[in-house]
Each structure stands twice: as C-alpha cells, then as structure tokens.
Short mmCIF file of N, CA and C in Angstrom, two decimals:
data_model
loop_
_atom_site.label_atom_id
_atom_site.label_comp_id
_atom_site.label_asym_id
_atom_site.label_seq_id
_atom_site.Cartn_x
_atom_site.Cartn_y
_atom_site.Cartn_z
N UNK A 1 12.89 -13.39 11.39
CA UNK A 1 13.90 -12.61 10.68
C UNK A 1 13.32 -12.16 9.35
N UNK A 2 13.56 -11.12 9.11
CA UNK A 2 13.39 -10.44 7.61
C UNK A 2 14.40 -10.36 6.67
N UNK A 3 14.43 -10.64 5.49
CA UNK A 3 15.20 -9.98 4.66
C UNK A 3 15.06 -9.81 3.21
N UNK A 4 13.62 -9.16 3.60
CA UNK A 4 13.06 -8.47 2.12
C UNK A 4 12.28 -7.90 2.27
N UNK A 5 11.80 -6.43 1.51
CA UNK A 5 10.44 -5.52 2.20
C UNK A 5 9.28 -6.70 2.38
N UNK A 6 8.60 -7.93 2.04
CA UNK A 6 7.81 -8.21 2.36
C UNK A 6 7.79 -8.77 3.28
N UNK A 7 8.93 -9.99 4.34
CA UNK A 7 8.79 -9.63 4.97
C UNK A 7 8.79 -8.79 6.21
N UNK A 8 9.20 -7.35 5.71
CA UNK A 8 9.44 -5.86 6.79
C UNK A 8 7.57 -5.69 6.95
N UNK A 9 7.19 -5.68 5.82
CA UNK A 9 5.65 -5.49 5.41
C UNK A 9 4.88 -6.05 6.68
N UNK A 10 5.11 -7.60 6.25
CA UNK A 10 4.36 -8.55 7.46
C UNK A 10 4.53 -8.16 8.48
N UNK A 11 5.66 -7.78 9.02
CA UNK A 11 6.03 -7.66 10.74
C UNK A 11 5.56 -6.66 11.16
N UNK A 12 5.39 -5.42 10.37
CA UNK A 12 4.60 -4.19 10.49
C UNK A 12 2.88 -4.42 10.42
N UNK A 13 2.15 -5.03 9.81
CA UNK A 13 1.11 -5.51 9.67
C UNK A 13 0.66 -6.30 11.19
N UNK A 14 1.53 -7.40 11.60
CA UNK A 14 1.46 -7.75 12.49
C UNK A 14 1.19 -7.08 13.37
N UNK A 15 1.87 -5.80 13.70
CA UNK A 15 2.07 -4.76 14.85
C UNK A 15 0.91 -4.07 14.57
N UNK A 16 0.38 -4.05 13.61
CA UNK A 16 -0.69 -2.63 13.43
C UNK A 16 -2.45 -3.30 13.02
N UNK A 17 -2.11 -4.30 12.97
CA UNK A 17 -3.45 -5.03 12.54
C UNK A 17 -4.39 -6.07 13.14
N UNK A 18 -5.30 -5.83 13.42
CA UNK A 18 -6.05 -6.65 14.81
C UNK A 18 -7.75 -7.28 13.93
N UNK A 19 -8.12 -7.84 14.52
CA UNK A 19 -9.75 -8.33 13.95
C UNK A 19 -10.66 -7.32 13.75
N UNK A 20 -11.20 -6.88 13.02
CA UNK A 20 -12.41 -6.30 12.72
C UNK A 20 -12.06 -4.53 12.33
N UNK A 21 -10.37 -4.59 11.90
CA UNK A 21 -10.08 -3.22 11.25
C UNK A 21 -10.85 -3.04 9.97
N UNK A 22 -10.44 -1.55 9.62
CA UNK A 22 -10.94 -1.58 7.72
C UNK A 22 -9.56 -1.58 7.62
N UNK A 23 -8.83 -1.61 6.08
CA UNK A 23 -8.21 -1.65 5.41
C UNK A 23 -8.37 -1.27 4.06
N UNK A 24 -6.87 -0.81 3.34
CA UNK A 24 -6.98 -0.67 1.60
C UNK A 24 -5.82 -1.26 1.46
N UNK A 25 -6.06 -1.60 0.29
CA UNK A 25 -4.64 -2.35 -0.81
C UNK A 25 -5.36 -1.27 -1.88
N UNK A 26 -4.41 -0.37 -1.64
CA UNK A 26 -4.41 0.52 -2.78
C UNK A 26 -3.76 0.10 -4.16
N UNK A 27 -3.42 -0.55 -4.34
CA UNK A 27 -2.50 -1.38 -5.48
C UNK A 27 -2.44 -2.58 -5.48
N UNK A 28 -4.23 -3.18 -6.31
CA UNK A 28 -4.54 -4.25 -5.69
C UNK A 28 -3.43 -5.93 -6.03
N UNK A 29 -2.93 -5.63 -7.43
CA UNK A 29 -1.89 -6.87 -8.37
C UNK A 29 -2.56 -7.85 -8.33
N UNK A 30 -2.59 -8.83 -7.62
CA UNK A 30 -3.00 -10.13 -8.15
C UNK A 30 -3.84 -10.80 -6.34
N UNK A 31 -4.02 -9.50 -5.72
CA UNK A 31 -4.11 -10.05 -4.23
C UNK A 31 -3.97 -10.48 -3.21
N UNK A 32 -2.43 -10.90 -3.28
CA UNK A 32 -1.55 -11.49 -2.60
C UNK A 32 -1.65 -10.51 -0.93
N UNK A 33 -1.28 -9.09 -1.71
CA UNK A 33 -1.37 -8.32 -0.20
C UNK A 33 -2.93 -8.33 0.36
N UNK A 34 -3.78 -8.17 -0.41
CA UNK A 34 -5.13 -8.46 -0.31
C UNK A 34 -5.72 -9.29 0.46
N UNK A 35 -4.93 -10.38 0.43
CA UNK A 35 -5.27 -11.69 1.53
C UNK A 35 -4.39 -12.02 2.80
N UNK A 36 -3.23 -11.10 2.28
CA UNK A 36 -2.48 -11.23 3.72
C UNK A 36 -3.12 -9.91 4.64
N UNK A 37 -3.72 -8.68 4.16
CA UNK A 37 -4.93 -7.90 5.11
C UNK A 37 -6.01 -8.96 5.63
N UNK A 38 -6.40 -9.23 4.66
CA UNK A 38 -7.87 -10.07 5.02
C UNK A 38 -7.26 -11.02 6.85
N UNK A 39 -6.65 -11.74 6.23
CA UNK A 39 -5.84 -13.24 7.24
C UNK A 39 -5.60 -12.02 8.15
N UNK A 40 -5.67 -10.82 8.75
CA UNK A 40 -5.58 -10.41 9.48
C UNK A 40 -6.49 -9.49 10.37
N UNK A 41 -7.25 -9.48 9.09
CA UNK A 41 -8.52 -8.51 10.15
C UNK A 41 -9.85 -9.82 10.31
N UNK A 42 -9.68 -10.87 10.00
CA UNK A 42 -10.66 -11.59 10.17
C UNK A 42 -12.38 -11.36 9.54
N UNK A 43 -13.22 -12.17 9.58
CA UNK A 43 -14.81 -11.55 8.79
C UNK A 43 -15.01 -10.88 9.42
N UNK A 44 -14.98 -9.68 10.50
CA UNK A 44 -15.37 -9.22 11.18
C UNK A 44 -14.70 -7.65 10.91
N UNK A 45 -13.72 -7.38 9.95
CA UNK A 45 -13.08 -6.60 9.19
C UNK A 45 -13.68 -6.66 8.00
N UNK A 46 -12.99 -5.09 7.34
CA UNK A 46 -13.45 -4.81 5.37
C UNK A 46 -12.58 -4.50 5.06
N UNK A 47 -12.01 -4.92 4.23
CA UNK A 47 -11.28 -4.50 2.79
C UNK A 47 -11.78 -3.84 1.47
N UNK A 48 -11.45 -2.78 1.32
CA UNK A 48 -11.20 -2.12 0.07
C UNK A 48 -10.08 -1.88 -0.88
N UNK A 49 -10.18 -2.57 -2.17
CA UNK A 49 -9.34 -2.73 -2.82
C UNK A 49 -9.40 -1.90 -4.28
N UNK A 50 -7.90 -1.50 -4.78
CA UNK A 50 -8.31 -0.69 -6.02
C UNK A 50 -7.54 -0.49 -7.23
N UNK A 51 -7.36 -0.93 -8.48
CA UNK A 51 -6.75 -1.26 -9.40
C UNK A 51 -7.14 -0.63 -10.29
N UNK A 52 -6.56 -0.54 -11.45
CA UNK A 52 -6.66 0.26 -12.85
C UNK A 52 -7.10 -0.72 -13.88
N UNK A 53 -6.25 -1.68 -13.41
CA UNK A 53 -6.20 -2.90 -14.67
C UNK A 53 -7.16 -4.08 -14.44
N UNK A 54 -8.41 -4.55 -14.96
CA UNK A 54 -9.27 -5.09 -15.07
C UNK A 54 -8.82 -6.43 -14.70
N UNK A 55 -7.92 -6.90 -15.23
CA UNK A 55 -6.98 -8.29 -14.89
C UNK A 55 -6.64 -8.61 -13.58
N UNK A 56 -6.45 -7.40 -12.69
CA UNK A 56 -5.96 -7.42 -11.28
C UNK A 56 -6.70 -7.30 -10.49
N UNK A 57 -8.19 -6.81 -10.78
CA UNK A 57 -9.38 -6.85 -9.96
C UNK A 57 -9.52 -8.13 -10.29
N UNK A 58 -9.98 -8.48 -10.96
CA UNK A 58 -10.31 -10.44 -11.97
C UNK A 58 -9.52 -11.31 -10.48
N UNK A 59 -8.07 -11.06 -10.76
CA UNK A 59 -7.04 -12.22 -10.01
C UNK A 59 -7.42 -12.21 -8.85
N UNK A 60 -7.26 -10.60 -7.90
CA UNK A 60 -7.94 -10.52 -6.58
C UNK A 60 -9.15 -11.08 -6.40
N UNK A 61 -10.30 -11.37 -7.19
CA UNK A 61 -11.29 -11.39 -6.60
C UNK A 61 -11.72 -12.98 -6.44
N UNK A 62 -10.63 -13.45 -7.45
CA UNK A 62 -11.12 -15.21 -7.70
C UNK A 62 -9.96 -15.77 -6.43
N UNK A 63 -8.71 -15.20 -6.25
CA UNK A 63 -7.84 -15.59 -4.97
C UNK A 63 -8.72 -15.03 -3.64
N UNK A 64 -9.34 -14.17 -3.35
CA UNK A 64 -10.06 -13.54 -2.12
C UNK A 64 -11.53 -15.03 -1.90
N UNK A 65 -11.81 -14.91 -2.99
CA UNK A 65 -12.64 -16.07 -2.96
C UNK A 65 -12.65 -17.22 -2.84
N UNK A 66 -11.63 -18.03 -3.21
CA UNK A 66 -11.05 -18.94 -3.25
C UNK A 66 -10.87 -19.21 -1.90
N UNK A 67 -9.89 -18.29 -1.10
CA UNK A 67 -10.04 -18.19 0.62
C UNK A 67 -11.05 -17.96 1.24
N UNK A 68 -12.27 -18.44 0.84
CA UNK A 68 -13.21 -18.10 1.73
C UNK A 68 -13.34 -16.63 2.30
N UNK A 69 -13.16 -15.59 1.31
CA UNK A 69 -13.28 -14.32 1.92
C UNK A 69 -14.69 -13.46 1.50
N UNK A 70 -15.43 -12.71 2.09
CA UNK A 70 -16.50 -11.99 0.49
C UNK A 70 -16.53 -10.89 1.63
N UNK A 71 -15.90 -10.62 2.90
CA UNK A 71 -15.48 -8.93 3.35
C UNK A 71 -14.96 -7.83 2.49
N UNK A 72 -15.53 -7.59 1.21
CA UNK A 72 -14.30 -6.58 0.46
C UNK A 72 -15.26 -6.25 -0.89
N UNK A 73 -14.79 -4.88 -1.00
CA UNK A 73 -15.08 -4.43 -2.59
C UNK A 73 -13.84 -4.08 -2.76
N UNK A 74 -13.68 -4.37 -4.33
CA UNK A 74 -12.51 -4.28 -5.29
C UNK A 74 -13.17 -3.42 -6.55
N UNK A 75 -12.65 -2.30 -6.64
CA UNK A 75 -12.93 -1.12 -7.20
C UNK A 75 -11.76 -0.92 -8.31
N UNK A 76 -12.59 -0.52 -9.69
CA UNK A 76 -11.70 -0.83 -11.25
C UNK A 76 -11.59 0.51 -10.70
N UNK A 77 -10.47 1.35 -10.46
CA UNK A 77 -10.30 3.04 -10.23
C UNK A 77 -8.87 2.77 -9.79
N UNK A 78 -8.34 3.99 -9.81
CA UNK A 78 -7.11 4.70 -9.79
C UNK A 78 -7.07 4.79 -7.87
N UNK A 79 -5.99 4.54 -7.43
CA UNK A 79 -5.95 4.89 -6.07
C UNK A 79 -6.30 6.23 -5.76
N UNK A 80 -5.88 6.87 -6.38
CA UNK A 80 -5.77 8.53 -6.57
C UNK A 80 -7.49 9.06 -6.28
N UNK A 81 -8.28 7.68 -6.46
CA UNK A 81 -9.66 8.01 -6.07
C UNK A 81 -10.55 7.47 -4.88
N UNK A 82 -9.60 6.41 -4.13
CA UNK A 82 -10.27 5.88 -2.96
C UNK A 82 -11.02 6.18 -2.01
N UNK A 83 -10.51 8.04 -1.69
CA UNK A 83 -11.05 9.10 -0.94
C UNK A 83 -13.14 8.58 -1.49
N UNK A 84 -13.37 8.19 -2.61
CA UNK A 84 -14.14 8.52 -3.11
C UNK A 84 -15.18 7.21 -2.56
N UNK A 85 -14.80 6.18 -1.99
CA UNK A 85 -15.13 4.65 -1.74
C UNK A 85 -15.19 4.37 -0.41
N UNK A 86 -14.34 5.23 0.42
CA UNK A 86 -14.00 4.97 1.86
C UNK A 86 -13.88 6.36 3.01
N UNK A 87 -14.61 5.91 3.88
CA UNK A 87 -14.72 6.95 5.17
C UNK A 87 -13.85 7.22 5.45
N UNK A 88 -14.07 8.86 5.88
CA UNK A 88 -12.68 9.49 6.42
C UNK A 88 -12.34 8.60 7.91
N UNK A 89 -11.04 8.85 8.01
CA UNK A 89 -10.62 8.90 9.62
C UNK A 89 -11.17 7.50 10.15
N UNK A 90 -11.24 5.94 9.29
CA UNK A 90 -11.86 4.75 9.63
C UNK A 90 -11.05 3.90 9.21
N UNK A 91 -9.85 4.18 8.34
CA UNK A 91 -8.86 3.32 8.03
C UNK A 91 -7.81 3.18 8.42
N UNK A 92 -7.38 1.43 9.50
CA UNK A 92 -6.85 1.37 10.42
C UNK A 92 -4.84 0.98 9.44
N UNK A 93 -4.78 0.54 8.38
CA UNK A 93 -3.94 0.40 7.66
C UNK A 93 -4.15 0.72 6.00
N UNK A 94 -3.20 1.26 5.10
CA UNK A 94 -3.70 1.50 3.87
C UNK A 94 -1.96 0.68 2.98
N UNK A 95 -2.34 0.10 2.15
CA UNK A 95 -0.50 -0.53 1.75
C UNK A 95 -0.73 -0.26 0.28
N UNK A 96 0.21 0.31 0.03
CA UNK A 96 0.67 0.87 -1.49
C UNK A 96 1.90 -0.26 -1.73
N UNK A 97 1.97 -1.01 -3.13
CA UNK A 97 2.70 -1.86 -3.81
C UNK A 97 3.22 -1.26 -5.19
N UNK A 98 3.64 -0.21 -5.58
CA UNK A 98 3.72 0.04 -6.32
C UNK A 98 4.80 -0.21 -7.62
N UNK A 99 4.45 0.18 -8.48
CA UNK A 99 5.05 -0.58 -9.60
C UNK A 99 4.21 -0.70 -10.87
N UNK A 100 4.15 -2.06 -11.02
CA UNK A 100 3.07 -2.93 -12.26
C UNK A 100 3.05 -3.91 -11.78
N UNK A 101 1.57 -4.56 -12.35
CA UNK A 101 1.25 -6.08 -12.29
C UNK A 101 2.45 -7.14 -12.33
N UNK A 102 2.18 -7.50 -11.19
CA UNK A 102 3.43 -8.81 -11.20
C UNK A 102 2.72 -10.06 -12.60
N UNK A 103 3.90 -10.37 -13.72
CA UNK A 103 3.73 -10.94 -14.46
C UNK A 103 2.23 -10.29 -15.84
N UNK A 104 2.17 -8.97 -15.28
CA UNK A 104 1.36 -8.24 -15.96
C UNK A 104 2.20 -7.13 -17.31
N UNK A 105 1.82 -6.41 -17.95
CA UNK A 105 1.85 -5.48 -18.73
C UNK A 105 3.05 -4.47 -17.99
N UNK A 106 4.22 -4.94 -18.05
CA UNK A 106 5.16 -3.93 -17.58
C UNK A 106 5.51 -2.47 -17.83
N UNK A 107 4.45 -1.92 -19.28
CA UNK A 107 4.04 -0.71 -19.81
C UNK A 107 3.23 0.15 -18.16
N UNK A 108 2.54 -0.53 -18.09
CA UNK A 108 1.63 0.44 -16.94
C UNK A 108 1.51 0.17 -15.71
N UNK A 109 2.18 1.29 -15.26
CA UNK A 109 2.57 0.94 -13.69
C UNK A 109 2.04 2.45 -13.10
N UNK A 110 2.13 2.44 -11.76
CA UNK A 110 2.10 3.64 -10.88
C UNK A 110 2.62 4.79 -11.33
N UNK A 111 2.10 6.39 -10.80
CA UNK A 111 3.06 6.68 -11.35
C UNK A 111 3.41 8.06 -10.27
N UNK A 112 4.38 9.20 -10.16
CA UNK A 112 4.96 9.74 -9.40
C UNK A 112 3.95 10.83 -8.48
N UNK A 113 2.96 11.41 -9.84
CA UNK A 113 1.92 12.37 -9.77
C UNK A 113 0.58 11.56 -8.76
N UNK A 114 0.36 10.68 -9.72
CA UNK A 114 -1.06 10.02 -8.95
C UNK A 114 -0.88 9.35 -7.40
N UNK A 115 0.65 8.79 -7.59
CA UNK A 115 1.14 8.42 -6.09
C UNK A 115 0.80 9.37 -4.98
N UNK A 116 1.62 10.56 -5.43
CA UNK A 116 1.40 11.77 -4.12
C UNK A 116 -0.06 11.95 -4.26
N UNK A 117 -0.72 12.30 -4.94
CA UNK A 117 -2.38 12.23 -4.95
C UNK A 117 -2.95 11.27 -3.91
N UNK A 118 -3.11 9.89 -4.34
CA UNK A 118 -3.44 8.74 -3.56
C UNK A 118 -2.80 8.87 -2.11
N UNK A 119 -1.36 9.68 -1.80
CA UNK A 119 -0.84 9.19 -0.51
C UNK A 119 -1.41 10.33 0.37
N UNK A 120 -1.95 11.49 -0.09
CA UNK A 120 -2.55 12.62 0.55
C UNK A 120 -4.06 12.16 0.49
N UNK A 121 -4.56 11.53 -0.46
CA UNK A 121 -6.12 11.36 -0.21
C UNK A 121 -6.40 10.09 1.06
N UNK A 122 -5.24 9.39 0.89
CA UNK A 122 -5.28 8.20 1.74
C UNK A 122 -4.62 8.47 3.02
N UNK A 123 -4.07 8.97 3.84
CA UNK A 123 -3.54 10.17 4.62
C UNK A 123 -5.30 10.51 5.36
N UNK A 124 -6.05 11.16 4.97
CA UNK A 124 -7.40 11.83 5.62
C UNK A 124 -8.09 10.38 5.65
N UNK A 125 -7.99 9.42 4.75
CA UNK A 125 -8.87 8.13 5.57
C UNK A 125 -8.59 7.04 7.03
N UNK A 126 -7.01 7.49 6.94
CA UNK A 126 -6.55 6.63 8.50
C UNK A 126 -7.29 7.64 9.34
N UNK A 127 -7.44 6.46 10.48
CA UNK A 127 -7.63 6.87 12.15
C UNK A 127 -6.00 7.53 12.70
N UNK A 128 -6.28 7.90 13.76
CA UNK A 128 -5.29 7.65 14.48
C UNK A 128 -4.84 6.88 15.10
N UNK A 129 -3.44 7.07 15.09
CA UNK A 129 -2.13 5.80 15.38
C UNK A 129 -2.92 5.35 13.46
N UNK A 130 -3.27 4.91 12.44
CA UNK A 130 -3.17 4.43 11.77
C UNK A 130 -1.80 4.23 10.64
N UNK A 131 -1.58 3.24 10.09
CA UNK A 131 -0.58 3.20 9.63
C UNK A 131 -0.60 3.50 8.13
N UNK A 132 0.31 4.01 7.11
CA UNK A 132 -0.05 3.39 5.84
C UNK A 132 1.27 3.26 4.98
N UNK A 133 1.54 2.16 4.57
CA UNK A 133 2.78 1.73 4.09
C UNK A 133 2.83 1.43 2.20
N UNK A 134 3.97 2.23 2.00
CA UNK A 134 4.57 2.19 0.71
C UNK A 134 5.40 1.41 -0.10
N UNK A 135 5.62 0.40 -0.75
CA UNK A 135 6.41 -0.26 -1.35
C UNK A 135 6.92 0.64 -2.27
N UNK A 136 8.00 0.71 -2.80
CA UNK A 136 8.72 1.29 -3.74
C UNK A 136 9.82 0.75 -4.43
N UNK A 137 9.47 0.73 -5.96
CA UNK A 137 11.02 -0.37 -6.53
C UNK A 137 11.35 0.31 -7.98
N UNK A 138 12.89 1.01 -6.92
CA UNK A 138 13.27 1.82 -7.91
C UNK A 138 14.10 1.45 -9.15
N UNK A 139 14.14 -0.29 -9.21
CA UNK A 139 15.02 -0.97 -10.08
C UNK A 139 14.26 -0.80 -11.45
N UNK A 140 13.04 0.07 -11.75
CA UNK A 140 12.48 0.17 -13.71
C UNK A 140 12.42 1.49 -13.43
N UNK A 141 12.37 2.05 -14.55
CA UNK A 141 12.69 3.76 -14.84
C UNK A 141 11.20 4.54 -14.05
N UNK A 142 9.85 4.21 -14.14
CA UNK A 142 9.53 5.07 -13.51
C UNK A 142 9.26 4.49 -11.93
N UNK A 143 9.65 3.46 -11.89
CA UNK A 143 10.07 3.69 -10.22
C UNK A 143 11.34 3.98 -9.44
N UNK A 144 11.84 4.32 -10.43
CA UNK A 144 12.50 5.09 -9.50
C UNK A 144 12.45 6.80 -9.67
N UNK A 145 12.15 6.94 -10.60
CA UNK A 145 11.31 8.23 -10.95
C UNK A 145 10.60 8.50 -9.24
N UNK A 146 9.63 7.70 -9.60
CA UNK A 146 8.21 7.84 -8.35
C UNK A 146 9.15 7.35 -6.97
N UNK A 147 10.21 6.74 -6.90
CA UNK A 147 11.07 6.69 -5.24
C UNK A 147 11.78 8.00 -5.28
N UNK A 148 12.02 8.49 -5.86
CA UNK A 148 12.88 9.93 -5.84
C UNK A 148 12.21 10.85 -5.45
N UNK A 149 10.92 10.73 -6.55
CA UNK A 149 9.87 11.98 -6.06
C UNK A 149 9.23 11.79 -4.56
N UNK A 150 9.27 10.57 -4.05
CA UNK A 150 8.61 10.53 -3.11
C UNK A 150 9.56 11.21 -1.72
N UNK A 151 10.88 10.69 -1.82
CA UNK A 151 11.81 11.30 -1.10
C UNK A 151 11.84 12.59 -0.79
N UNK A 152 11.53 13.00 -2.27
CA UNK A 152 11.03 14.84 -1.76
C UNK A 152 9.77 15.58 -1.36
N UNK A 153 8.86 14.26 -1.68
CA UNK A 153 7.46 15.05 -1.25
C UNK A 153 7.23 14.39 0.32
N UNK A 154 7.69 13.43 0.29
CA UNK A 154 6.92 12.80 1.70
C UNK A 154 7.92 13.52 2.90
N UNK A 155 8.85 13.96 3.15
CA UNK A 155 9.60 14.35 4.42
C UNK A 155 8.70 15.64 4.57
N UNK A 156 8.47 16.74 3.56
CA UNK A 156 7.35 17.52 3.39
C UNK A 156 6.05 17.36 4.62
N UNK A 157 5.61 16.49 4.93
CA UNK A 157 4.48 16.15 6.04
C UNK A 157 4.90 16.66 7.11
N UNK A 158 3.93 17.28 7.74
CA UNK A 158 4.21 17.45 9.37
C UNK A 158 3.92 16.62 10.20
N UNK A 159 5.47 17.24 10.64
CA UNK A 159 6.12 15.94 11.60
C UNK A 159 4.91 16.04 12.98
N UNK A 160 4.42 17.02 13.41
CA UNK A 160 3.21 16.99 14.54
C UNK A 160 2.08 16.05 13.73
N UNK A 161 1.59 16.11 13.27
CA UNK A 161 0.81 15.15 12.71
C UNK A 161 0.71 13.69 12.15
N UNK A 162 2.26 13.72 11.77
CA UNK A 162 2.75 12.22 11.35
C UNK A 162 3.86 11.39 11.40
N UNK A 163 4.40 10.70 12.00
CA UNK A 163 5.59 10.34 11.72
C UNK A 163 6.05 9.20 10.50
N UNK A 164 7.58 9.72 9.96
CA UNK A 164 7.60 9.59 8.32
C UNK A 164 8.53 8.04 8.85
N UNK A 165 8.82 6.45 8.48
CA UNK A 165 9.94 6.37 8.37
C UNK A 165 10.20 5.40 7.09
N UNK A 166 11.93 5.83 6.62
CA UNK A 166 12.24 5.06 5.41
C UNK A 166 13.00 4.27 5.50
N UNK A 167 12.83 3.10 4.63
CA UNK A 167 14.13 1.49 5.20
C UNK A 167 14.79 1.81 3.60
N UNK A 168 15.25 0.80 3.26
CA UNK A 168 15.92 -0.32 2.71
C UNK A 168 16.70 -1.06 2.96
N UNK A 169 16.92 -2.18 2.30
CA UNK A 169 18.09 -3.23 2.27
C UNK A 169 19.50 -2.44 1.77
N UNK A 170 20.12 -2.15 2.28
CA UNK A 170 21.02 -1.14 1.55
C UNK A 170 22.11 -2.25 1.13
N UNK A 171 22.08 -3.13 1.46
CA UNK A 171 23.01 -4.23 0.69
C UNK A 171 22.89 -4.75 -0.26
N UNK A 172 21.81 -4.99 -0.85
CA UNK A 172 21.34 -5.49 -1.98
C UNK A 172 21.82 -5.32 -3.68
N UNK A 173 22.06 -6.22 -4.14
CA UNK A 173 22.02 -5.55 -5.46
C UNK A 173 21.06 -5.00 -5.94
N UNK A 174 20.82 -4.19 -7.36
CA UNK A 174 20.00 -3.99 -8.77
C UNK A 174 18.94 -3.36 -8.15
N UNK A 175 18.88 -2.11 -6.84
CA UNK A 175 18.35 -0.92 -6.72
C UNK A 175 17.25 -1.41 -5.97
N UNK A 176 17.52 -2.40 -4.39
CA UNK A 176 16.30 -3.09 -4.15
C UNK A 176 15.13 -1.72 -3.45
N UNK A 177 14.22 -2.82 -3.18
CA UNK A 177 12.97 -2.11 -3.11
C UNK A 177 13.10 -1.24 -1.88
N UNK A 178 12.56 -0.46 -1.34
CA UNK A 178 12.16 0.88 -0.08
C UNK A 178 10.89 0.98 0.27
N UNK A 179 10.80 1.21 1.36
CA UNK A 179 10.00 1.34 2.33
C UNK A 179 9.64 2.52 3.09
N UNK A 180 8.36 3.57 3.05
CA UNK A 180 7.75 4.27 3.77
C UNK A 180 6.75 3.91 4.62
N UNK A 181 6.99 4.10 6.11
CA UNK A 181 5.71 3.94 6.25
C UNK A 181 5.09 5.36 7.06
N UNK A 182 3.85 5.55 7.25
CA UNK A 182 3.46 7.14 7.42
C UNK A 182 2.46 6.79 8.52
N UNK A 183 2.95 6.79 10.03
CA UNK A 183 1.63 6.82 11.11
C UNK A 183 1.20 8.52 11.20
N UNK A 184 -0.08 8.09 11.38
CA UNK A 184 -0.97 9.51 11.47
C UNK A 184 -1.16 9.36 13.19
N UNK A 185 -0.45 10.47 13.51
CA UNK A 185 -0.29 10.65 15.05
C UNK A 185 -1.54 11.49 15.63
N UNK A 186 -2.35 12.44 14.48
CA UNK A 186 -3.03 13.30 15.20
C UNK A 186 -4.80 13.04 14.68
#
C-alpha cells in the first residue's frame, strides 16, 4: 500500500527497473533516491547523479559509499546540463525530486525555467518504454510556482511519442506533493 509520493515512487521504480539499467537522480539531496536506484539496478548498472550544491554531492557520495556502491558519478552541475554527462537514448529511468536540500538551505531550490530545460534535455536520454519521474511540492512559493508551470508545459508533449501521467494525494492537507511521470513511447 502507498500513501505518499514516495512510496508511489518505489512501486513505479519497481515496475520499471531491472539489473544492469543506467539511471539519473537528477536532484541528487542527500542520496536517499540515489541508493534506492542503485538497490535496484545492482553493480552491473550506472548511476549518474547531479546537484548544484556541493553539500549534496558530499552527502550522496559518503551514503553511496557507505553501501558498498562506487557504480556512479555525481556531477557538481545543474540538471539542466546532464544532456552533457550522459548518452542519448541509454537511460532506462531519470527521477527529478524537486524542491531544496532536505534539511539544507531552503533559499535554493529548483526552479520553473531550468526544470523544463532539464525535463526536455532528459526526455532525449531515455530509451524506449523509458520512464522519467517528477516529484513536485507545491507547499513553498517556488514550488508551486514550478508545479503550475509544469502543468502547462508538460501536457504540451506529444502524446505519439510519450505518455504524460499526473497523481496526487488529493486528500491531504498543506498542498501535498504531485507526481509526473513521462514514458517515452517512441
């Protein structure tokens, strides 16, 4: 049973993630999603990971390690540049967390512009059938900024090429979090 995007996240991961995929955690935080990719593609899989904030590459890389992991580069860059790190058309899942550092600098977070950037550059690195999933939490001002904008840019995709879908908890109090996820059909 679920009853919170993470675990909607997991159960989708589950469905889409097998031994020896690539992967991105485009929004690396503290690694948490980082290692729940890893625990799923096994050493025989890569991870690419990518953060802004020096602190969140740091956390990922000492938790990735810590698990016995060293499949992965973790890249100090903007998602908005991953295109730049990773092969087209080879990435079997890509997961956007967006926001700010959990227990980090609540000043700098994601933001509406670089999102659609990153979700179109990351878009040409899935395979097909690949998946790539969005967290969104529109409960601080620019996320929900960046869930609004996304509402209008992401239905935008063609539907022959991709299929779009959006959750939430619609019961929830204090504006809970949403869910895109974007399979590349073609």
């Amino acid at each position: 049973m679920f009853n919170n995007i993470h675990a909607f996240i997991e159960l989708v991961l589950d469905k889409h993630l097998g031994k020896g995929d690539i992967v991105v955690d485009a929004t690396l935080g503290n690694g948490k999603d980082a290692f729940k990719l890893l625990e799923r593609i096994g050493a025989e899989g890569f991870l690419y990971g990518f953060d802004i904030q020096p602190q969140a590459i740091e956390s990922s890389d000492a938790h990735l390690k810590a698990n016995g992991y060293a499949n992965y580069q973790l890249h100090l860059a903007s998602h908005e540049l991953m295109s730049n790190y990773v092969e087209a058309d080879a990435v079997q899942v890509i997961l956007f967390n967006l926001g700010y550092l959990p227990k980090g600098d609540k000043t700098i977070t994601t933001s509406l512009n670089g999102t659609v950037t990153a979700i179109r550059e990351g878009l040409k690195l899935l395979k097909k059938n690949g998946m790539m999933l969005v967290a969104c939490y529109p409960g601080h001002e620019e996320g929900y900024e960046e869930y609004q904008g996304l509402l209008d840019a992401l239905p935008k995709l063609d539907q022959k090429a991709y299929n779009l879908f959006h959750g939430s908890f619609l019961n929830q109090k204090n504006m809970p979090p949403a869910i895109f996820l974007i399979e590349k059909i073609l």
